mmCIF file of C-alpha atoms in Angstrom:
data_model
loop_
_atom_site.group_PDB
_atom_site.id
_atom_site.type_symbol
_atom_site.label_atom_id
_atom_site.label_comp_id
_atom_site.label_asym_id
_atom_site.label_seq_id
_atom_site.Cartn_x
_atom_site.Cartn_y
_atom_site.Cartn_z
ATOM 1 C CA MET A 1002 46.469 -22.367 57.153
ATOM 2 C CA SER A 1003 45.565 -24.771 59.815
ATOM 3 C CA ASP A 1004 44.199 -23.665 63.199
ATOM 4 C CA ARG A 1005 47.383 -24.685 64.814
ATOM 5 C CA THR A 1006 49.295 -22.213 62.860
ATOM 6 C CA THR A 1007 46.864 -19.425 63.562
ATOM 7 C CA THR A 1008 47.960 -18.725 67.130
ATOM 8 C CA ARG A 1009 51.561 -18.116 66.142
ATOM 9 C CA ARG A 1010 50.407 -15.831 63.257
ATOM 10 C CA ARG A 1011 48.148 -14.048 65.646
ATOM 11 C CA GLN A 1012 50.846 -13.369 68.197
ATOM 12 C CA LEU A 1013 53.130 -12.296 65.478
ATOM 13 C CA GLY A 1014 50.682 -9.999 63.770
ATOM 14 C CA ALA A 1015 49.888 -8.381 67.428
ATOM 15 C CA THR A 1016 53.536 -7.865 68.007
ATOM 16 C CA MET A 1017 54.493 -6.319 64.602
ATOM 17 C CA ARG A 1018 51.572 -4.033 65.026
ATOM 18 C CA LYS A 1019 52.494 -3.049 68.530
ATOM 19 C CA LEU A 1020 56.210 -2.353 67.612
ATOM 20 C CA ARG A 1021 55.120 -0.172 64.414
ATOM 21 C CA ALA A 1022 52.677 1.680 66.437
ATOM 22 C CA ARG A 1023 55.414 2.408 69.155
ATOM 23 C CA LYS A 1024 57.581 3.769 66.393
ATOM 24 C CA GLY A 1025 54.896 5.916 65.139
ATOM 25 C CA LEU A 1026 54.896 4.734 61.624
ATOM 26 C CA THR A 1027 52.049 4.200 59.049
ATOM 27 C CA LEU A 1028 51.818 1.075 57.149
ATOM 28 C CA GLU A 1029 52.865 2.755 53.990
ATOM 29 C CA GLU A 1030 55.903 4.404 55.656
ATOM 30 C CA ALA A 1031 56.833 1.211 57.363
ATOM 31 C CA GLY A 1032 56.637 -0.497 54.023
ATOM 32 C CA ARG A 1033 58.560 2.011 52.160
ATOM 33 C CA LEU A 1034 61.400 1.695 54.565
ATOM 34 C CA VAL A 1035 61.997 -2.190 53.838
ATOM 35 C CA GLY A 1036 60.920 -2.100 50.112
ATOM 36 C CA VAL A 1037 57.388 -3.750 50.423
ATOM 37 C CA SER A 1038 54.024 -2.576 49.859
ATOM 38 C CA LYS A 1039 51.598 -1.163 52.413
ATOM 39 C CA ALA A 1040 49.288 -4.150 51.708
ATOM 40 C CA THR A 1041 52.036 -6.622 52.777
ATOM 41 C CA VAL A 1042 52.804 -4.740 56.090
ATOM 42 C CA SER A 1043 49.227 -4.883 56.683
ATOM 43 C CA ARG A 1044 48.925 -8.622 55.755
ATOM 44 C CA TYR A 1045 51.845 -9.361 58.417
ATOM 45 C CA GLU A 1046 50.012 -7.570 61.020
ATOM 46 C CA THR A 1047 46.522 -9.202 60.363
ATOM 47 C CA GLN A 1048 47.574 -12.777 60.228
ATOM 48 C CA ALA A 1049 46.622 -13.293 56.626
ATOM 49 C CA GLY A 1050 48.898 -15.677 54.703
ATOM 50 C CA PRO A 1051 52.558 -16.739 54.967
ATOM 51 C CA VAL A 1052 55.339 -14.395 56.366
ATOM 52 C CA LYS A 1053 58.992 -13.903 55.180
ATOM 53 C CA TRP A 1054 61.299 -13.680 58.483
ATOM 54 C CA LEU A 1055 63.750 -11.720 56.555
ATOM 55 C CA VAL A 1056 61.029 -9.038 56.114
ATOM 56 C CA VAL A 1057 60.038 -9.276 59.540
ATOM 57 C CA ASP A 1058 63.678 -8.874 60.637
ATOM 58 C CA ALA A 1059 64.032 -5.859 58.556
ATOM 59 C CA LEU A 1060 60.860 -4.235 59.918
ATOM 60 C CA CYS A 1061 62.021 -4.856 63.534
ATOM 61 C CA ARG A 1062 65.280 -2.972 62.722
ATOM 62 C CA GLU A 1063 63.355 -0.238 61.182
ATOM 63 C CA TYR A 1064 60.979 -0.152 64.313
ATOM 64 C CA ASP A 1065 64.052 0.288 66.518
ATOM 65 C CA ALA A 1066 63.081 -3.005 68.292
ATOM 66 C CA THR A 1067 65.562 -4.090 70.869
ATOM 67 C CA GLU A 1068 67.883 -7.023 70.045
ATOM 68 C CA ALA A 1069 65.796 -9.304 72.510
ATOM 69 C CA GLU A 1070 62.628 -8.300 70.774
ATOM 70 C CA ARG A 1071 64.018 -8.819 67.188
ATOM 71 C CA ARG A 1072 65.260 -12.127 67.912
ATOM 72 C CA ALA A 1073 61.890 -13.047 69.651
ATOM 73 C CA VAL A 1074 59.705 -11.692 66.829
ATOM 74 C CA VAL A 1075 61.951 -13.416 64.187
ATOM 75 C CA ALA A 1076 61.796 -16.824 65.808
ATOM 76 C CA ILE A 1077 57.961 -16.735 65.944
ATOM 77 C CA ALA A 1078 58.060 -15.826 62.206
ATOM 78 C CA LYS A 1079 60.343 -18.646 61.463
ATOM 79 C CA ASN A 1080 58.137 -21.081 63.500
ATOM 80 C CA ALA A 1081 54.933 -19.825 62.151
ATOM 81 C CA ARG A 1082 54.035 -22.946 60.375
ATOM 82 C CA GLN A 1083 55.471 -25.229 63.243
ATOM 83 C CA GLN A 1084 52.895 -27.157 65.177
ATOM 84 C CA GLY A 1085 53.100 -27.431 69.158
ATOM 85 C CA TRP A 1086 52.957 -30.458 71.048
ATOM 86 C CA TRP A 1087 49.399 -29.701 71.943
ATOM 87 C CA SER A 1088 48.397 -30.343 68.117
ATOM 88 C CA SER A 1089 48.413 -34.036 69.161
ATOM 89 C CA PHE A 1090 45.357 -33.593 71.422
ATOM 90 C CA SER A 1091 42.924 -33.345 68.539
ATOM 91 C CA ASP A 1092 40.904 -30.549 66.903
ATOM 92 C CA SER A 1093 38.757 -29.972 70.004
ATOM 93 C CA ILE A 1094 41.136 -27.642 71.812
ATOM 94 C CA PRO A 1095 39.439 -24.137 71.944
ATOM 95 C CA GLU A 1096 41.259 -21.451 70.148
ATOM 96 C CA SER A 1097 41.848 -19.519 73.320
ATOM 97 C CA MET A 1098 43.648 -22.485 74.805
ATOM 98 C CA ASN A 1099 45.510 -23.021 71.695
ATOM 99 C CA LEU A 1100 46.771 -19.362 71.993
ATOM 100 C CA LEU A 1101 47.586 -19.766 75.672
ATOM 101 C CA LEU A 1102 49.536 -22.888 74.840
ATOM 102 C CA THR A 1103 51.464 -21.084 72.227
ATOM 103 C CA LEU A 1104 52.431 -17.942 74.365
ATOM 104 C CA GLU A 1105 53.347 -20.170 77.268
ATOM 105 C CA ASP A 1106 55.462 -22.437 74.976
ATOM 106 C CA GLU A 1107 57.404 -19.380 74.230
ATOM 107 C CA ALA A 1108 57.487 -17.435 77.491
ATOM 108 C CA VAL A 1109 60.270 -16.837 79.829
ATOM 109 C CA ARG A 1110 58.455 -15.968 82.965
ATOM 110 C CA GLU A 1111 54.915 -15.794 84.230
ATOM 111 C CA SER A 1112 53.237 -13.843 87.104
ATOM 112 C CA HIS A 1113 50.002 -15.644 88.469
ATOM 113 C CA PHE A 1114 47.465 -14.316 90.923
ATOM 114 C CA SER A 1115 44.921 -16.831 91.995
ATOM 115 C CA CYS A 1116 42.031 -16.290 94.065
ATOM 116 C CA VAL A 1117 40.084 -19.528 93.660
ATOM 117 C CA TYR A 1118 42.059 -22.597 92.850
ATOM 118 C CA VAL A 1119 45.684 -23.480 92.420
ATOM 119 C CA PRO A 1120 47.343 -22.314 89.210
ATOM 120 C CA GLY A 1121 47.388 -25.138 86.639
ATOM 121 C CA LEU A 1122 51.111 -25.149 86.375
ATOM 122 C CA LEU A 1123 51.383 -26.093 89.961
ATOM 123 C CA GLN A 1124 48.311 -28.584 90.288
ATOM 124 C CA THR A 1125 48.588 -32.234 91.144
ATOM 125 C CA ARG A 1126 46.970 -34.789 88.670
ATOM 126 C CA ALA A 1127 44.361 -35.658 91.321
ATOM 127 C CA TYR A 1128 43.641 -32.009 92.146
ATOM 128 C CA SER A 1129 43.214 -31.367 88.429
ATOM 129 C CA THR A 1130 40.973 -34.193 87.838
ATOM 130 C CA ALA A 1131 38.678 -33.173 90.816
ATOM 131 C CA LEU A 1132 38.406 -29.877 89.343
ATOM 132 C CA GLN A 1133 37.172 -31.182 85.962
ATOM 133 C CA LYS A 1134 34.708 -33.499 87.882
ATOM 134 C CA ALA A 1135 33.237 -30.462 89.525
ATOM 135 C CA ASN A 1136 32.250 -28.971 86.166
ATOM 136 C CA GLU A 1137 28.437 -27.852 86.175
ATOM 137 C CA ILE A 1138 28.059 -30.028 82.726
ATOM 138 C CA PRO A 1139 29.256 -33.617 83.456
ATOM 139 C CA LEU A 1140 32.179 -34.594 81.237
ATOM 140 C CA GLU A 1141 33.145 -38.142 79.990
ATOM 141 C CA ALA A 1142 35.816 -39.886 81.927
ATOM 142 C CA SER A 1143 37.767 -39.894 78.561
ATOM 143 C CA GLU A 1144 37.474 -36.142 78.128
ATOM 144 C CA ILE A 1145 38.410 -35.460 81.674
ATOM 145 C CA ASP A 1146 41.427 -37.416 81.136
ATOM 146 C CA ARG A 1147 42.369 -35.576 77.994
ATOM 147 C CA LEU A 1148 41.879 -32.333 79.749
ATOM 148 C CA VAL A 1149 43.996 -33.314 82.626
ATOM 149 C CA ASP A 1150 46.723 -34.726 80.252
ATOM 150 C CA ILE A 1151 46.929 -31.254 78.726
ATOM 151 C CA ARG A 1152 47.430 -29.686 81.902
ATOM 152 C CA MET A 1153 50.057 -31.985 82.959
ATOM 153 C CA LYS A 1154 51.987 -31.625 79.665
ATOM 154 C CA ARG A 1155 52.013 -27.714 80.136
ATOM 155 C CA GLN A 1156 53.813 -28.282 83.483
ATOM 156 C CA GLU A 1157 56.962 -29.417 81.497
ATOM 157 C CA ILE A 1158 57.661 -25.859 80.996
ATOM 158 C CA LEU A 1159 58.851 -25.721 84.649
ATOM 159 C CA THR A 1160 61.377 -28.589 83.965
ATOM 160 C CA ARG A 1161 62.723 -27.963 80.468
ATOM 161 C CA PRO A 1162 66.412 -26.991 80.043
ATOM 162 C CA LYS A 1163 65.629 -23.238 80.485
ATOM 163 C CA PRO A 1164 62.661 -23.567 82.697
ATOM 164 C CA LEU A 1165 59.993 -20.735 82.927
ATOM 165 C CA ARG A 1166 60.521 -18.301 85.889
ATOM 166 C CA LEU A 1167 57.298 -18.641 87.683
ATOM 167 C CA TRP A 1168 55.941 -16.255 90.438
ATOM 168 C CA ALA A 1169 52.533 -17.130 91.855
ATOM 169 C CA ILE A 1170 50.758 -15.399 94.530
ATOM 170 C CA LEU A 1171 47.718 -17.244 95.973
ATOM 171 C CA ASP A 1172 44.888 -15.797 97.934
ATOM 172 C CA GLU A 1173 44.671 -17.747 101.341
ATOM 173 C CA SER A 1174 41.199 -19.129 100.051
ATOM 174 C CA VAL A 1175 43.170 -21.127 97.534
ATOM 175 C CA ILE A 1176 45.011 -23.298 100.331
ATOM 176 C CA ARG A 1177 41.921 -23.639 102.503
ATOM 177 C CA ARG A 1178 39.427 -24.684 99.906
ATOM 178 C CA VAL A 1179 39.288 -28.526 100.020
ATOM 179 C CA VAL A 1180 39.195 -29.698 96.467
ATOM 180 C CA GLY A 1181 38.329 -33.494 96.051
ATOM 181 C CA SER A 1182 39.165 -34.866 99.860
ATOM 182 C CA PRO A 1183 41.319 -33.907 102.711
ATOM 183 C CA GLN A 1184 44.127 -36.276 101.620
ATOM 184 C CA LEU A 1185 43.999 -35.130 97.951
ATOM 185 C CA MET A 1186 44.257 -31.492 99.437
ATOM 186 C CA ARG A 1187 47.189 -32.454 101.661
ATOM 187 C CA ASP A 1188 49.061 -33.899 98.811
ATOM 188 C CA GLN A 1189 48.380 -30.796 96.608
ATOM 189 C CA LEU A 1190 49.682 -28.352 99.634
ATOM 190 C CA ASP A 1191 52.809 -30.781 99.489
ATOM 191 C CA ARG A 1192 53.244 -29.973 95.792
ATOM 192 C CA LEU A 1193 53.089 -25.999 96.680
ATOM 193 C CA LEU A 1194 55.631 -26.599 99.449
ATOM 194 C CA GLU A 1195 57.939 -28.507 97.002
ATOM 195 C CA ALA A 1196 57.392 -25.782 94.457
ATOM 196 C CA ASN A 1197 58.367 -22.925 96.845
ATOM 197 C CA GLU A 1198 62.002 -24.713 97.426
ATOM 198 C CA SER A 1199 62.460 -24.644 93.389
ATOM 199 C CA PRO A 1200 65.054 -21.900 92.393
ATOM 200 C CA HIS A 1201 62.871 -20.720 89.465
ATOM 201 C CA ILE A 1202 59.683 -20.712 91.376
ATOM 202 C CA THR A 1203 58.434 -17.966 93.844
ATOM 203 C CA LEU A 1204 55.245 -18.762 95.861
ATOM 204 C CA GLN A 1205 53.588 -16.180 98.057
ATOM 205 C CA VAL A 1206 50.258 -16.380 99.986
ATOM 206 C CA LEU A 1207 47.997 -13.365 100.527
ATOM 207 C CA PRO A 1208 46.502 -13.869 103.855
ATOM 208 C CA PHE A 1209 42.916 -13.116 104.783
ATOM 209 C CA ALA A 1210 44.093 -10.692 107.388
ATOM 210 C CA LYS A 1211 45.169 -8.300 104.516
ATOM 211 C CA GLY A 1212 41.336 -7.728 103.872
ATOM 212 C CA ALA A 1213 40.537 -6.071 100.715
ATOM 213 C CA HIS A 1214 43.187 -5.910 98.029
ATOM 214 C CA THR A 1215 43.926 -4.666 94.453
ATOM 215 C CA ALA A 1216 42.930 -7.698 92.526
ATOM 216 C CA ALA A 1217 39.789 -8.568 94.469
ATOM 217 C CA LEU A 1218 37.872 -8.842 91.231
ATOM 218 C CA GLY A 1219 39.459 -12.129 89.975
ATOM 219 C CA SER A 1220 42.771 -14.021 88.949
ATOM 220 C CA PHE A 1221 45.203 -13.144 86.045
ATOM 221 C CA VAL A 1222 48.430 -14.258 84.633
ATOM 222 C CA ILE A 1223 51.109 -11.938 82.954
ATOM 223 C CA ILE A 1224 52.753 -14.141 80.278
ATOM 224 C CA GLY A 1225 56.028 -12.633 79.954
ATOM 225 C CA GLY A 1226 58.079 -12.682 76.602
ATOM 226 C CA ALA A 1227 61.746 -12.023 76.129
ATOM 227 C CA GLU A 1228 61.153 -8.407 76.355
ATOM 228 C CA PRO A 1229 58.364 -6.556 78.579
ATOM 229 C CA SER A 1230 56.898 -5.289 75.110
ATOM 230 C CA LEU A 1231 56.065 -8.816 74.166
ATOM 231 C CA ASP A 1232 54.080 -9.403 77.429
ATOM 232 C CA VAL A 1233 50.343 -10.504 77.367
ATOM 233 C CA VAL A 1234 48.059 -10.661 80.226
ATOM 234 C CA TYR A 1235 45.733 -13.685 80.309
ATOM 235 C CA ILE A 1236 42.371 -13.750 82.299
ATOM 236 C CA ASP A 1237 40.278 -17.227 82.419
ATOM 237 C CA PHE A 1238 36.514 -16.532 82.767
ATOM 238 C CA HIS A 1239 33.984 -19.293 83.244
ATOM 239 C CA THR A 1240 32.515 -18.547 79.846
ATOM 240 C CA GLY A 1241 35.834 -17.828 78.014
ATOM 241 C CA SER A 1242 39.117 -16.242 78.156
ATOM 242 C CA LEU A 1243 40.612 -12.680 77.495
ATOM 243 C CA PHE A 1244 44.051 -11.743 76.231
ATOM 244 C CA LEU A 1245 45.271 -8.159 76.778
ATOM 245 C CA GLU A 1246 48.268 -6.611 75.076
ATOM 246 C CA GLU A 1247 47.696 -2.970 74.986
ATOM 247 C CA ASP A 1248 50.424 -1.035 77.000
ATOM 248 C CA GLU A 1249 48.030 0.635 79.191
ATOM 249 C CA GLU A 1250 46.356 -2.794 80.047
ATOM 250 C CA LEU A 1251 49.596 -4.243 80.868
ATOM 251 C CA ASP A 1252 50.897 -1.499 83.009
ATOM 252 C CA ARG A 1253 47.622 -1.811 85.080
ATOM 253 C CA TYR A 1254 48.085 -5.546 85.704
ATOM 254 C CA ARG A 1255 51.868 -5.313 86.243
ATOM 255 C CA LEU A 1256 51.061 -2.584 88.998
ATOM 256 C CA ALA A 1257 48.326 -4.597 90.410
ATOM 257 C CA PHE A 1258 50.775 -7.521 90.657
ATOM 258 C CA GLU A 1259 53.411 -5.306 92.549
ATOM 259 C CA TYR A 1260 50.857 -4.283 94.909
ATOM 260 C CA LEU A 1261 49.868 -8.017 95.633
ATOM 261 C CA ARG A 1262 53.652 -8.834 95.951
ATOM 262 C CA ALA A 1263 53.902 -6.114 98.529
ATOM 263 C CA GLN A 1264 50.842 -7.372 100.533
ATOM 264 C CA ALA A 1265 51.405 -11.019 100.405
ATOM 265 C CA LEU A 1266 53.682 -12.946 102.934
ATOM 266 C CA ASP A 1267 57.348 -13.645 102.057
ATOM 267 C CA MET A 1268 58.129 -17.114 100.903
ATOM 268 C CA GLU A 1269 59.117 -18.420 104.254
ATOM 269 C CA ALA A 1270 56.174 -17.264 105.948
ATOM 270 C CA SER A 1271 53.956 -18.244 102.993
ATOM 271 C CA SER A 1272 55.330 -22.029 103.378
ATOM 272 C CA SER A 1273 54.616 -21.832 107.205
ATOM 273 C CA LEU A 1274 51.172 -20.875 106.550
ATOM 274 C CA ILE A 1275 50.627 -23.635 104.047
ATOM 275 C CA HIS A 1276 52.313 -26.139 106.420
ATOM 276 C CA ARG A 1277 49.631 -24.855 108.980
ATOM 277 C CA ALA A 1278 46.565 -25.292 106.571
ATOM 278 C CA ARG A 1279 47.840 -28.853 105.864
ATOM 279 C CA LYS A 1280 47.906 -29.672 109.520
ATOM 280 C CA GLU A 1281 44.348 -28.441 110.127
ATOM 281 C CA LEU A 1282 42.943 -30.793 107.172
#
């Protein structure tokens, strides 16, 4: 199995494992219900080998998955061998990025909290390029272009026929930190103002005046599937990435995001603050 397939199998395995655990069934009990072995159910959950979508469908029904959950999981099973658009960017994409792109490609909504930089889905090309140039390990121009190309391609999920529903909360430091140059930053703030006019994008700014807040330790993204049970939290560290999918972890970050939404300025006031920051550049 190619690395490009691994991410969909990983997502499928994690989801099947979660649905079975929610139903309270053992591997053996689940297999008996649909006429397959314990080893087969285990293989489906541990990303080992191919899957049959009919078995996945049957398991979802026995797990009492919702109709939306079942359709989403069966779609993953059917597309487990399908390569995403990012496969054309060579083999050097880290597995964590591969998984992120797979999850995003199938997501219906994302909730972002950013406390350092503008979220990748809302960055201008010049802003993204400036960030790559600021890397502590100098990158070749061709590598910078490749990474920026990937980020720009990612943004197409905001303009597809059924666009991603994006809710982004930005700490005020994000709009105050000058990346690249004042003019580059003005263009980036214009992009944020434009985004806040989109019917499927909600943008809020969390002002300095609010002081300490629930997510002061860092940025995070809640990647939303067709059903909340398919959600995954993504945290990007300087040295790697973390994907969280346990119910307790998801509940913690959902609650944090709700607190942040309540503390942040509304959309109109957020746009006014961005306008003010732009004027002060």
